[in-house]
Coordinates of N, CA and C in Angstrom, one line a residue:
Chain A
N1 N -110.0 -36.2 -101.1 CA -110.5 -37.1 -102.2 C -109.4 -37.5 -103.1
A2 N -109.2 -38.7 -103.1 CA -108.0 -39.3 -104.0 C -108.2 -39.0 -105.4
G3 N -107.2 -38.7 -106.1 CA -107.3 -38.5 -107.5 C -107.6 -39.9 -108.4
V4 N -107.3 -39.7 -109.6 CA -107.6 -41.0 -110.4 C -106.3 -41.8 -110.2
M5 N -106.5 -43.0 -110.1 CA -105.6 -44.0 -109.7 C -105.2 -44.9 -111.0
Q6 N -104.0 -45.1 -111.4 CA -103.6 -46.0 -112.4 C -102.6 -46.9 -112.0
N7 N -102.7 -48.2 -112.3 CA -101.8 -49.3 -112.0 C -101.7 -50.2 -113.1
P8 N -100.4 -50.7 -113.2 CA -99.2 -50.2 -112.7 C -98.7 -49.1 -113.2
R9 N -97.8 -48.4 -112.7 CA -97.3 -47.3 -113.3 C -96.3 -47.5 -114.4
H10 N -95.4 -48.6 -114.2 CA -94.8 -49.1 -115.4 C -95.1 -50.7 -115.6
L11 N -95.0 -51.0 -116.9 CA -95.4 -52.3 -117.1 C -94.3 -52.7 -118.4
V12 N -93.8 -53.9 -118.3 CA -92.7 -54.5 -119.2 C -93.4 -55.6 -119.6
R13 N -93.5 -56.0 -121.1 CA -94.0 -57.1 -121.5 C -93.1 -57.4 -122.8
R14 N -93.2 -58.8 -123.0 CA -92.5 -59.4 -124.2 C -93.5 -59.3 -125.4
R15 N -93.1 -59.3 -126.6 CA -93.9 -59.4 -127.7 C -94.7 -60.8 -127.5
G16 N -96.1 -60.5 -127.8 CA -97.0 -61.8 -127.8 C -97.7 -61.9 -126.3
Q17 N -97.2 -61.2 -125.5 CA -97.9 -61.3 -124.0 C -99.1 -60.4 -124.0
E18 N -99.7 -60.4 -122.9 CA -100.9 -59.5 -122.7 C -100.6 -58.6 -121.8
A19 N -101.2 -57.4 -122.0 CA -101.1 -56.2 -121.1 C -102.3 -55.7 -120.5
R20 N -102.5 -55.7 -119.2 CA -103.7 -55.1 -118.5 C -103.5 -53.8 -117.7
L21 N -104.0 -52.9 -118.1 CA -103.9 -51.7 -117.5 C -105.2 -51.2 -116.6
R22 N -105.0 -50.8 -115.4 CA -106.1 -50.5 -114.6 C -106.3 -49.0 -114.3
C23 N -107.5 -48.6 -114.1 CA -107.6 -47.3 -113.9 C -108.9 -47.2 -112.8
S24 N -108.8 -46.4 -111.6 CA -109.8 -46.1 -110.8 C -110.2 -44.8 -110.8
P25 N -111.3 -44.4 -111.2 CA -111.6 -42.9 -111.3 C -111.7 -42.3 -109.9
M26 N -111.8 -41.0 -110.1 CA -112.1 -40.2 -108.7 C -113.4 -40.6 -108.1
K27 N -113.7 -40.6 -106.9 CA -114.8 -41.0 -106.2 C -116.0 -40.1 -106.9
G28 N -117.1 -40.9 -107.1 CA -118.2 -40.0 -107.7 C -118.1 -39.9 -109.1
H29 N -117.2 -40.3 -109.8 CA -116.9 -40.1 -111.4 C -117.4 -41.5 -111.9
S30 N -118.3 -41.6 -112.8 CA -118.9 -42.6 -113.5 C -118.4 -42.6 -114.9
H31 N -117.6 -41.8 -115.5 CA -117.1 -41.6 -116.9 C -115.7 -41.7 -117.1
V32 N -115.2 -42.7 -117.8 CA -113.9 -43.0 -117.9 C -113.4 -42.8 -119.2
Y33 N -112.2 -42.2 -119.6 CA -111.7 -42.1 -120.9 C -110.3 -42.5 -121.0
W34 N -109.8 -43.2 -122.0 CA -108.5 -43.7 -121.9 C -107.8 -43.0 -123.2
Y35 N -106.5 -42.6 -123.1 CA -105.8 -41.9 -123.9 C -104.4 -42.5 -124.1
R36 N -103.8 -42.5 -125.3 CA -102.6 -43.1 -125.6 C -101.5 -41.9 -126.1
Q37 N -100.4 -41.9 -125.4 CA -99.4 -41.1 -125.9 C -98.2 -41.8 -126.3
L38 N -97.8 -41.8 -127.6 CA -96.8 -42.3 -128.4 C -95.6 -41.5 -128.1
P39 N -94.6 -42.0 -127.9 CA -93.2 -41.2 -127.7 C -93.1 -39.9 -128.6
E40 N -92.8 -38.8 -128.0 CA -92.8 -37.5 -128.8 C -94.1 -37.0 -129.5
E41 N -95.2 -37.7 -128.8 CA -96.5 -37.1 -129.5 C -97.5 -36.5 -128.3
G42 N -98.6 -36.1 -128.8 CA -99.6 -35.8 -127.8 C -100.6 -36.8 -127.6
L43 N -101.5 -36.8 -126.7 CA -102.2 -37.7 -126.3 C -103.4 -37.9 -127.2
K44 N -103.9 -39.1 -127.7 CA -104.8 -39.5 -128.6 C -105.8 -40.2 -127.7
F45 N -107.2 -39.9 -128.1 CA -108.4 -40.4 -127.6 C -108.4 -41.9 -128.0
M46 N -108.8 -42.9 -127.0 CA -108.9 -44.2 -127.5 C -110.4 -44.6 -127.3
V47 N -110.9 -44.5 -126.1 CA -112.2 -45.0 -125.6 C -112.8 -44.5 -124.7
Y48 N -114.1 -44.2 -124.7 CA -114.9 -43.5 -123.5 C -116.1 -44.6 -122.9
L49 N -115.9 -44.7 -121.8 CA -116.8 -45.7 -121.1 C -117.7 -45.1 -119.9
Q50 N -118.7 -45.6 -119.6 CA -119.6 -45.2 -118.6 C -119.6 -46.8 -118.0
K51 N -120.2 -47.0 -116.7 CA -120.3 -48.2 -115.9 C -121.1 -49.1 -117.0
E52 N -120.3 -50.1 -117.2 CA -120.9 -51.1 -117.9 C -121.1 -51.0 -119.4
N53 N -120.9 -49.6 -119.9 CA -121.1 -49.4 -121.2 C -120.0 -48.9 -122.0
I54 N -119.7 -49.1 -123.1 CA -118.8 -48.6 -124.0 C -119.4 -47.5 -124.8
I55 N -119.2 -46.2 -124.7 CA -119.9 -45.1 -125.5 C -119.3 -44.7 -126.6
D56 N -117.9 -44.7 -126.8 CA -117.2 -44.3 -127.8 C -115.9 -45.0 -128.0
E57 N -115.6 -46.0 -129.0 CA -114.3 -46.6 -129.0 C -113.7 -46.3 -130.4
S58 N -114.1 -45.1 -130.7 CA -113.6 -44.8 -132.4 C -112.2 -44.7 -132.5
G59 N -111.4 -44.5 -131.2 CA -110.0 -44.4 -131.2 C -109.3 -45.6 -131.0
M60 N -109.9 -46.6 -130.8 CA -109.3 -47.9 -130.4 C -108.8 -48.7 -131.8
P61 N -107.8 -49.3 -131.7 CA -107.4 -50.2 -132.8 C -108.3 -51.3 -133.0
K62 N -108.6 -51.7 -134.1 CA -109.8 -52.7 -134.4 C -109.4 -54.0 -133.8
E63 N -108.1 -54.4 -133.6 CA -107.6 -55.8 -133.1 C -106.8 -55.7 -132.0
R64 N -106.9 -56.6 -131.1 CA -106.1 -56.7 -129.9 C -106.4 -55.9 -128.8
F65 N -107.1 -54.9 -128.8 CA -107.4 -53.9 -127.8 C -108.8 -54.0 -127.4
S66 N -109.0 -54.0 -126.1 CA -110.4 -53.9 -125.7 C -110.4 -53.2 -124.1
A67 N -111.7 -52.7 -123.9 CA -111.7 -51.9 -122.6 C -113.2 -52.3 -122.0
E68 N -113.1 -52.1 -120.7 CA -114.3 -52.5 -120.0 C -114.2 -51.6 -118.6
F69 N -115.6 -51.3 -118.3 CA -115.6 -50.5 -116.9 C -116.9 -51.3 -116.0
P70 N -116.6 -52.2 -115.5 CA -117.6 -53.1 -114.7 C -118.3 -52.3 -113.6
K71 N -119.5 -52.8 -113.3 CA -120.2 -52.1 -112.3 C -119.4 -52.0 -111.0
E72 N -118.6 -53.0 -110.7 CA -117.6 -52.8 -109.5 C -116.3 -53.0 -110.0
G73 N -115.4 -52.2 -109.4 CA -114.0 -52.4 -109.8 C -113.5 -51.3 -110.8
P74 N -112.3 -51.3 -111.1 CA -111.6 -50.5 -111.9 C -112.0 -50.6 -113.5
S75 N -111.7 -49.7 -114.2 CA -111.9 -49.8 -115.7 C -110.5 -50.6 -116.1
I76 N -110.5 -51.4 -117.1 CA -109.4 -52.2 -117.5 C -109.3 -52.1 -119.1
L77 N -108.0 -51.7 -119.4 CA -107.6 -51.6 -120.9 C -106.6 -52.8 -121.2
R78 N -107.2 -53.6 -121.9 CA -106.3 -54.9 -122.1 C -105.8 -54.8 -123.7
I79 N -104.6 -55.2 -123.6 CA -103.9 -55.2 -124.9 C -103.5 -56.7 -125.0
Q80 N -103.8 -57.5 -126.0 CA -103.5 -58.8 -126.4 C -102.5 -59.0 -127.3
Q81 N -101.6 -59.8 -127.2 CA -100.5 -60.2 -128.2 C -99.8 -58.8 -128.5
V82 N -99.2 -58.3 -127.5 CA -98.6 -56.9 -127.5 C -97.5 -56.9 -128.6
V83 N -97.3 -55.9 -129.3 CA -96.0 -55.6 -130.2 C -95.3 -54.4 -129.8
R84 N -94.3 -54.2 -130.4 CA -93.3 -53.1 -129.9 C -94.1 -51.8 -130.3
G85 N -94.7 -51.7 -131.3 CA -95.6 -50.5 -131.6 C -96.6 -50.1 -130.3
D86 N -96.9 -51.0 -129.5 CA -97.7 -50.6 -128.4 C -97.1 -49.9 -127.4
S87 N -95.9 -49.9 -127.4 CA -95.1 -49.1 -126.4 C -95.3 -47.6 -126.3
A88 N -96.0 -47.2 -125.2 CA -96.5 -45.9 -125.1 C -96.9 -45.5 -123.7
A89 N -97.2 -44.4 -123.3 CA -97.8 -44.1 -122.1 C -99.4 -44.0 -122.2
Y90 N -100.0 -44.8 -121.4 CA -101.5 -44.8 -121.4 C -102.2 -44.1 -120.2
F91 N -103.0 -43.2 -120.6 CA -103.7 -42.3 -119.5 C -105.0 -42.5 -119.5
C92 N -105.6 -42.4 -118.3 CA -106.9 -42.7 -118.1 C -107.3 -41.4 -117.4
A93 N -108.5 -40.9 -117.7 CA -109.1 -39.7 -117.1 C -110.7 -40.0 -116.6
S94 N -111.2 -39.2 -115.8 CA -112.5 -39.4 -115.5 C -113.2 -38.1 -115.2
S95 N -114.6 -38.2 -115.3 CA -115.4 -36.8 -114.9 C -116.7 -37.3 -114.5
P96 N -117.4 -36.6 -113.7 CA -118.6 -36.8 -113.0 C -119.6 -36.9 -114.0
L97 N -119.7 -36.1 -115.1 CA -120.8 -36.0 -115.9 C -120.1 -36.1 -117.4
A98 N -121.1 -36.5 -118.2 CA -120.5 -36.6 -119.7 C -120.3 -35.3 -120.1
S99 N -121.0 -34.1 -119.8 CA -120.9 -32.9 -120.2 C -120.0 -32.0 -119.5
Y100 N -119.3 -32.7 -118.5 CA -118.5 -31.9 -117.4 C -117.4 -31.0 -118.2
N101 N -117.0 -29.9 -117.7 CA -116.0 -29.1 -118.3 C -114.6 -29.5 -118.2
E102 N -114.3 -30.5 -117.6 CA -113.0 -30.9 -117.5 C -112.8 -32.5 -117.2
Q103 N -111.7 -33.1 -117.7 CA -111.5 -34.6 -117.3 C -110.1 -34.2 -116.4
F104 N -110.2 -35.3 -115.5 CA -109.1 -35.3 -114.4 C -108.3 -36.7 -114.8
F105 N -107.0 -36.4 -115.0 CA -106.1 -37.3 -115.5 C -105.4 -38.1 -114.3
G106 N -105.2 -39.4 -114.5 CA -104.5 -40.1 -113.7 C -102.9 -39.9 -114.0
P107 N -101.9 -40.6 -113.4 CA -100.5 -40.5 -113.6 C -100.0 -41.2 -114.9
G108 N -100.9 -41.9 -115.4 CA -100.4 -42.7 -116.6 C -99.7 -44.1 -116.3
T109 N -99.8 -45.2 -117.2 CA -99.1 -46.3 -117.3 C -98.2 -46.4 -118.4
R110 N -96.8 -46.5 -118.1 CA -95.8 -46.5 -119.2 C -95.6 -48.1 -119.5
L111 N -96.1 -48.4 -120.8 CA -95.9 -49.8 -121.3 C -94.7 -50.0 -122.2
T112 N -94.0 -50.9 -121.9 CA -92.6 -51.1 -122.8 C -92.8 -52.5 -123.1
V113 N -92.7 -52.7 -124.5 CA -92.7 -53.9 -125.1 C -91.4 -54.3 -125.5
L114 N -90.7 -55.5 -125.1 CA -89.4 -55.7 -125.4 C -89.5 -56.8 -126.6
Chain B
A1 N -114.6 -32.8 -138.2 CA -113.8 -33.1 -137.1 C -113.0 -32.0 -136.6
Q2 N -112.7 -31.9 -135.3 CA -111.9 -30.8 -134.8 C -110.5 -31.3 -134.9
T3 N -109.7 -30.3 -135.0 CA -108.2 -30.3 -135.0 C -107.6 -29.2 -134.2
V4 N -106.3 -29.6 -133.7 CA -105.8 -28.7 -132.7 C -104.3 -28.8 -133.4
T5 N -103.7 -27.5 -133.6 CA -102.4 -27.4 -134.2 C -101.5 -26.5 -133.3
Q6 N -100.4 -27.1 -132.9 CA -99.2 -26.1 -132.3 C -98.1 -26.2 -133.1
S7 N -97.8 -25.1 -133.6 CA -96.9 -24.9 -134.7 C -95.5 -24.7 -134.2
Q8 N -95.2 -24.7 -132.9 CA -93.9 -24.5 -132.4 C -93.5 -25.8 -131.5
P9 N -92.6 -26.6 -132.0 CA -92.2 -27.8 -131.4 C -91.4 -27.6 -130.3
E10 N -90.6 -26.6 -130.2 CA -89.6 -26.2 -129.0 C -89.5 -24.8 -129.1
M11 N -89.4 -24.3 -127.7 CA -89.1 -23.0 -127.4 C -88.4 -22.9 -126.1
S12 N -87.5 -21.7 -125.9 CA -86.8 -21.4 -124.9 C -87.0 -20.0 -124.4
V13 N -86.9 -19.8 -123.0 CA -87.0 -18.5 -122.6 C -86.0 -18.2 -121.3
Q14 N -85.6 -17.0 -121.2 CA -84.7 -16.9 -120.1 C -85.9 -16.8 -118.7
E15 N -85.1 -17.2 -117.5 CA -85.9 -17.1 -116.4 C -86.3 -15.5 -116.2
A16 N -87.5 -15.4 -115.7 CA -88.1 -14.1 -115.4 C -88.6 -13.4 -116.6
E17 N -88.4 -14.0 -117.9 CA -89.0 -13.4 -119.0 C -90.3 -13.9 -119.3
T18 N -91.0 -13.4 -120.3 CA -92.4 -13.7 -120.8 C -92.1 -14.4 -122.1
V19 N -93.0 -15.5 -122.1 CA -93.0 -16.3 -123.4 C -94.5 -16.6 -123.7
T20 N -94.8 -16.9 -125.1 CA -96.1 -17.1 -125.4 C -96.2 -18.3 -126.5
L21 N -96.9 -19.2 -126.1 CA -97.0 -20.5 -126.9 C -98.3 -20.4 -127.7
S22 N -98.2 -20.8 -129.0 CA -99.3 -20.7 -129.9 C -100.2 -21.8 -130.1
C23 N -101.6 -21.7 -130.3 CA -102.3 -22.9 -130.5 C -103.4 -22.3 -131.5
T24 N -103.7 -23.2 -132.5 CA -104.9 -22.8 -133.4 C -105.8 -24.2 -133.5
Y25 N -107.2 -23.9 -133.7 CA -107.9 -25.2 -133.8 C -108.8 -24.9 -134.8
D26 N -109.5 -26.0 -135.2 CA -110.6 -25.9 -136.3 C -111.8 -26.7 -135.8
T27 N -112.9 -26.0 -135.8 CA -114.2 -26.8 -135.2 C -115.3 -26.1 -135.9
S28 N -116.5 -26.8 -136.0 CA -117.7 -26.3 -136.5 C -118.7 -26.1 -135.1
E29 N -118.3 -26.5 -134.0 CA -119.1 -26.5 -133.0 C -119.1 -25.0 -132.5
S30 N -120.2 -24.4 -131.9 CA -120.4 -23.2 -131.4 C -119.8 -23.0 -129.8
N31 N -120.0 -24.2 -129.3 CA -119.7 -24.0 -127.7 C -118.7 -25.2 -127.3
Y32 N -117.6 -24.7 -126.8 CA -116.5 -25.8 -126.4 C -115.7 -25.1 -125.3
Y33 N -114.7 -26.0 -125.0 CA -113.7 -25.4 -123.8 C -112.4 -25.7 -124.6
L34 N -111.6 -24.8 -124.0 CA -109.9 -24.9 -124.6 C -109.1 -25.1 -123.3
F35 N -108.2 -25.8 -123.4 CA -107.2 -26.0 -122.2 C -105.8 -25.9 -122.7
W36 N -104.9 -25.5 -121.8 CA -103.4 -25.8 -121.6 C -103.2 -26.6 -120.4
Y37 N -102.5 -27.7 -120.9 CA -101.9 -28.7 -120.1 C -100.5 -28.7 -120.0
K38 N -99.9 -28.8 -118.7 CA -98.3 -29.0 -118.7 C -98.0 -30.3 -118.3
Q39 N -97.0 -30.9 -119.0 CA -96.6 -32.4 -118.8 C -95.0 -32.3 -118.4
P40 N -94.6 -32.2 -117.0 CA -93.3 -32.2 -116.8 C -92.8 -33.7 -117.1
P41 N -91.5 -33.9 -116.8 CA -90.9 -35.2 -116.9 C -91.6 -36.4 -116.2
S42 N -92.3 -36.0 -115.1 CA -93.0 -37.1 -114.6 C -94.2 -37.7 -115.4
R43 N -94.4 -37.0 -116.5 CA -95.7 -37.2 -117.2 C -97.2 -37.2 -116.8
Q44 N -97.2 -36.5 -115.8 CA -98.4 -36.2 -114.9 C -98.9 -35.0 -115.9
M45 N -100.3 -35.2 -116.4 CA -100.8 -34.0 -116.8 C -101.5 -33.1 -116.0
I46 N -100.9 -31.9 -116.0 CA -101.3 -30.9 -114.9 C -102.0 -29.8 -115.7
L47 N -103.4 -29.6 -115.4 CA -104.1 -28.4 -116.0 C -103.6 -27.1 -115.6
V48 N -103.4 -26.2 -116.6 CA -102.8 -24.9 -116.3 C -103.8 -23.9 -116.3
I49 N -104.7 -24.1 -117.4 CA -105.7 -22.9 -117.6 C -106.9 -23.5 -118.5
R50 N -108.0 -22.9 -118.3 CA -109.2 -23.3 -119.1 C -109.9 -22.1 -119.5
Q51 N -110.5 -22.3 -120.8 CA -111.3 -21.1 -121.3 C -112.5 -21.8 -121.9
E52 N -113.6 -21.1 -121.4 CA -115.1 -21.3 -122.1 C -115.1 -20.6 -123.3
A53 N -115.6 -21.1 -124.3 CA -115.7 -20.5 -125.6 C -116.7 -19.3 -125.6
Y54 N -117.8 -19.6 -124.8 CA -118.9 -18.5 -124.8 C -118.4 -17.1 -123.9
K55 N -117.3 -17.4 -123.3 CA -116.8 -16.2 -122.5 C -115.9 -15.4 -123.3
Q56 N -116.0 -14.1 -123.5 CA -115.2 -13.2 -124.3 C -113.9 -13.0 -123.3
Q57 N -114.2 -12.9 -122.2 CA -113.0 -12.5 -121.3 C -111.9 -13.6 -121.3
N58 N -110.5 -13.3 -121.4 CA -109.5 -14.2 -121.3 C -109.3 -14.7 -120.0
A59 N -109.0 -15.9 -119.8 CA -108.7 -16.4 -118.6 C -107.4 -16.2 -118.1
T60 N -107.3 -16.1 -116.7 CA -105.9 -15.8 -116.1 C -105.8 -16.8 -114.8
E61 N -104.6 -17.1 -114.6 CA -104.2 -18.0 -113.6 C -102.9 -17.6 -113.0
N62 N -102.9 -16.8 -112.2 CA -101.5 -16.2 -111.5 C -100.7 -15.7 -113.0
R63 N -99.5 -16.3 -113.1 CA -98.6 -15.9 -114.0 C -99.0 -16.4 -115.4
F64 N -100.1 -17.1 -115.7 CA -100.4 -17.6 -116.9 C -101.9 -17.0 -117.3
S65 N -101.8 -16.6 -118.6 CA -103.0 -16.0 -119.1 C -103.0 -16.6 -120.6
V66 N -104.2 -16.4 -121.1 CA -104.4 -16.8 -122.6 C -104.9 -15.6 -123.5
N67 N -104.6 -15.6 -124.6 CA -105.2 -14.8 -125.6 C -106.3 -15.5 -126.5
F68 N -107.5 -15.4 -126.3 CA -108.4 -16.3 -127.0 C -109.1 -15.4 -128.0
Q69 N -108.9 -15.8 -129.3 CA -109.5 -15.2 -130.5 C -110.5 -16.2 -131.2
K70 N -111.8 -16.0 -130.8 CA -112.6 -17.1 -131.2 C -112.8 -17.2 -132.7
A71 N -112.9 -15.8 -133.3 CA -113.1 -15.8 -134.8 C -111.9 -16.2 -135.4
A72 N -110.7 -16.0 -134.9 CA -109.6 -16.7 -135.8 C -109.2 -17.9 -135.2
K73 N -110.0 -18.4 -134.2 CA -109.6 -19.9 -133.8 C -108.3 -20.0 -133.3
S74 N -107.9 -19.0 -132.4 CA -106.4 -19.0 -131.9 C -106.7 -19.1 -130.2
F75 N -105.7 -19.7 -129.7 CA -105.8 -19.7 -128.2 C -104.4 -19.8 -127.8
S76 N -103.6 -18.7 -127.5 CA -102.2 -18.7 -127.1 C -102.0 -18.7 -125.7
L77 N -101.0 -19.1 -125.1 CA -100.8 -19.0 -123.6 C -99.7 -18.2 -123.3
K78 N -99.7 -17.3 -122.5 CA -98.6 -16.3 -122.1 C -98.2 -16.8 -120.8
I79 N -96.8 -17.0 -120.6 CA -96.2 -17.0 -119.2 C -95.4 -16.0 -118.9
S80 N -95.7 -15.2 -117.8 CA -95.0 -14.2 -117.3 C -94.1 -14.7 -116.1
D81 N -93.1 -13.8 -116.2 CA -91.9 -14.3 -114.9 C -91.7 -15.7 -114.9
S82 N -91.3 -16.2 -116.2 CA -91.0 -17.6 -116.2 C -90.0 -18.2 -115.2
Q83 N -90.3 -19.2 -114.6 CA -89.5 -20.0 -113.6 C -89.0 -21.2 -114.1
L84 N -87.8 -21.7 -113.5 CA -87.3 -23.1 -113.9 C -88.3 -24.1 -113.9
G85 N -89.2 -24.1 -112.9 CA -90.1 -25.2 -112.7 C -91.1 -25.2 -113.9
D86 N -91.1 -24.1 -114.7 CA -92.0 -24.1 -115.9 C -91.5 -25.0 -117.1
T87 N -90.4 -25.6 -116.9 CA -89.7 -26.4 -117.9 C -90.7 -27.6 -118.1
A88 N -91.1 -27.9 -119.3 CA -92.3 -28.8 -119.6 C -92.6 -28.9 -120.9
M89 N -93.3 -30.0 -121.1 CA -94.2 -30.0 -122.5 C -95.5 -29.3 -122.0
Y90 N -95.9 -28.6 -123.3 CA -97.3 -27.8 -122.9 C -98.1 -28.5 -124.2
F91 N -99.4 -28.8 -123.9 CA -100.2 -29.2 -124.8 C -101.7 -28.3 -124.7
C92 N -102.0 -27.9 -125.9 CA -103.4 -27.3 -126.1 C -104.6 -28.3 -126.4
A93 N -105.5 -28.2 -125.7 CA -106.6 -29.2 -126.0 C -108.0 -28.6 -126.2
F94 N -108.8 -29.4 -126.9 CA -110.2 -29.0 -127.3 C -111.0 -29.9 -126.6
L95 N -112.1 -29.5 -126.2 CA -113.2 -30.3 -125.6 C -114.7 -29.7 -126.0
A96 N -115.3 -30.5 -126.9 CA -116.6 -30.0 -127.3 C -117.7 -30.3 -126.1
T97 N -118.7 -29.6 -126.1 CA -119.8 -29.7 -125.0 C -120.8 -30.7 -125.6
S98 N -120.7 -31.1 -126.7 CA -121.7 -32.1 -127.2 C -121.1 -33.1 -128.0
G99 N -121.7 -34.3 -128.1 CA -120.9 -35.5 -128.6 C -120.5 -36.5 -127.6
T100 N -119.2 -37.0 -127.8 CA -118.7 -38.0 -126.9 C -117.6 -37.3 -125.9
Y101 N -117.6 -36.0 -126.1 CA -116.7 -35.4 -124.9 C -115.3 -35.9 -124.9
K102 N -114.6 -36.1 -126.0 CA -113.3 -36.5 -125.9 C -112.3 -35.2 -126.2
Y103 N -111.3 -35.3 -125.4 CA -110.2 -34.3 -125.8 C -109.6 -34.5 -126.9
I104 N -109.3 -33.5 -127.7 CA -108.6 -33.5 -128.8 C -107.1 -32.5 -128.6
F105 N -106.1 -33.2 -128.4 CA -104.8 -32.6 -128.1 C -104.0 -32.1 -129.5
G106 N -103.3 -30.9 -129.1 CA -102.2 -30.7 -130.1 C -101.0 -31.5 -129.8
T107 N -100.0 -31.4 -130.8 CA -98.7 -32.2 -130.7 C -97.8 -31.7 -129.6
G108 N -98.0 -30.6 -128.9 CA -97.3 -30.1 -128.0 C -96.2 -29.1 -128.4
T109 N -95.8 -28.4 -127.3 CA -94.6 -27.5 -127.3 C -93.6 -27.8 -126.2
R110 N -92.5 -28.1 -126.5 CA -91.5 -28.3 -125.4 C -90.9 -27.0 -125.1
L111 N -91.1 -26.6 -123.8 CA -90.5 -25.3 -123.3 C -89.5 -25.5 -122.3
K112 N -88.3 -24.8 -122.5 CA -87.2 -24.9 -121.7 C -87.1 -23.4 -121.0
V113 N -87.0 -23.3 -119.9 CA -86.7 -22.1 -119.2 C -85.2 -22.1 -118.9
L114 N -84.4 -21.2 -119.1 CA -82.9 -21.1 -118.9 C -82.6 -20.3 -117.7
A115 N -81.7 -20.8 -117.0 CA -81.2 -20.0 -115.9 C -80.4 -18.7 -116.2

């Protein structure tokens, strides 16, 4: 059973460009969570999605950031008009149930904004 | 709102010795899970150990054990017989069993095992 997949593993963007980060949850998992890790910090919750629904986006910046988890295909975290402060590692996690006792993490995408 | 505090930014230990990493948390929830994750330089988040709040018995996984004090809201990790491969960042995390099920992480402790 393949784990949580994230791609790309590394992404370099210039200021003002768009970044698209993809996450494929584990097979059978319909709950996806995105976390951001700024340099030398812990992971911070951004958004929680189920298929075709955003359940909790309380950790998402109000502007430039959006997330989706379509019926088919991976979950996408999109950052428009990136700025240097968006440079971070972005982790996706998945679980089979909302109340499951663990989330399974992908390897992360390291975004560097030049 | 829940918070997780790790008050030791960095620690070191000699190989084969024992080290304890501290974690305290604050919550009004009665049922929840607590975790310790290891993050090596590869940045992969690796689950070390998990504790259910309703279980009084401390969790143990080989060389890793916790001291869970629910009343004190304390959740420390003990690593016995430390190995060079234990060198990593260690994060304490809280997960409520109600609400939106998001992890709350501490700021981490950087552990270095010395040869």
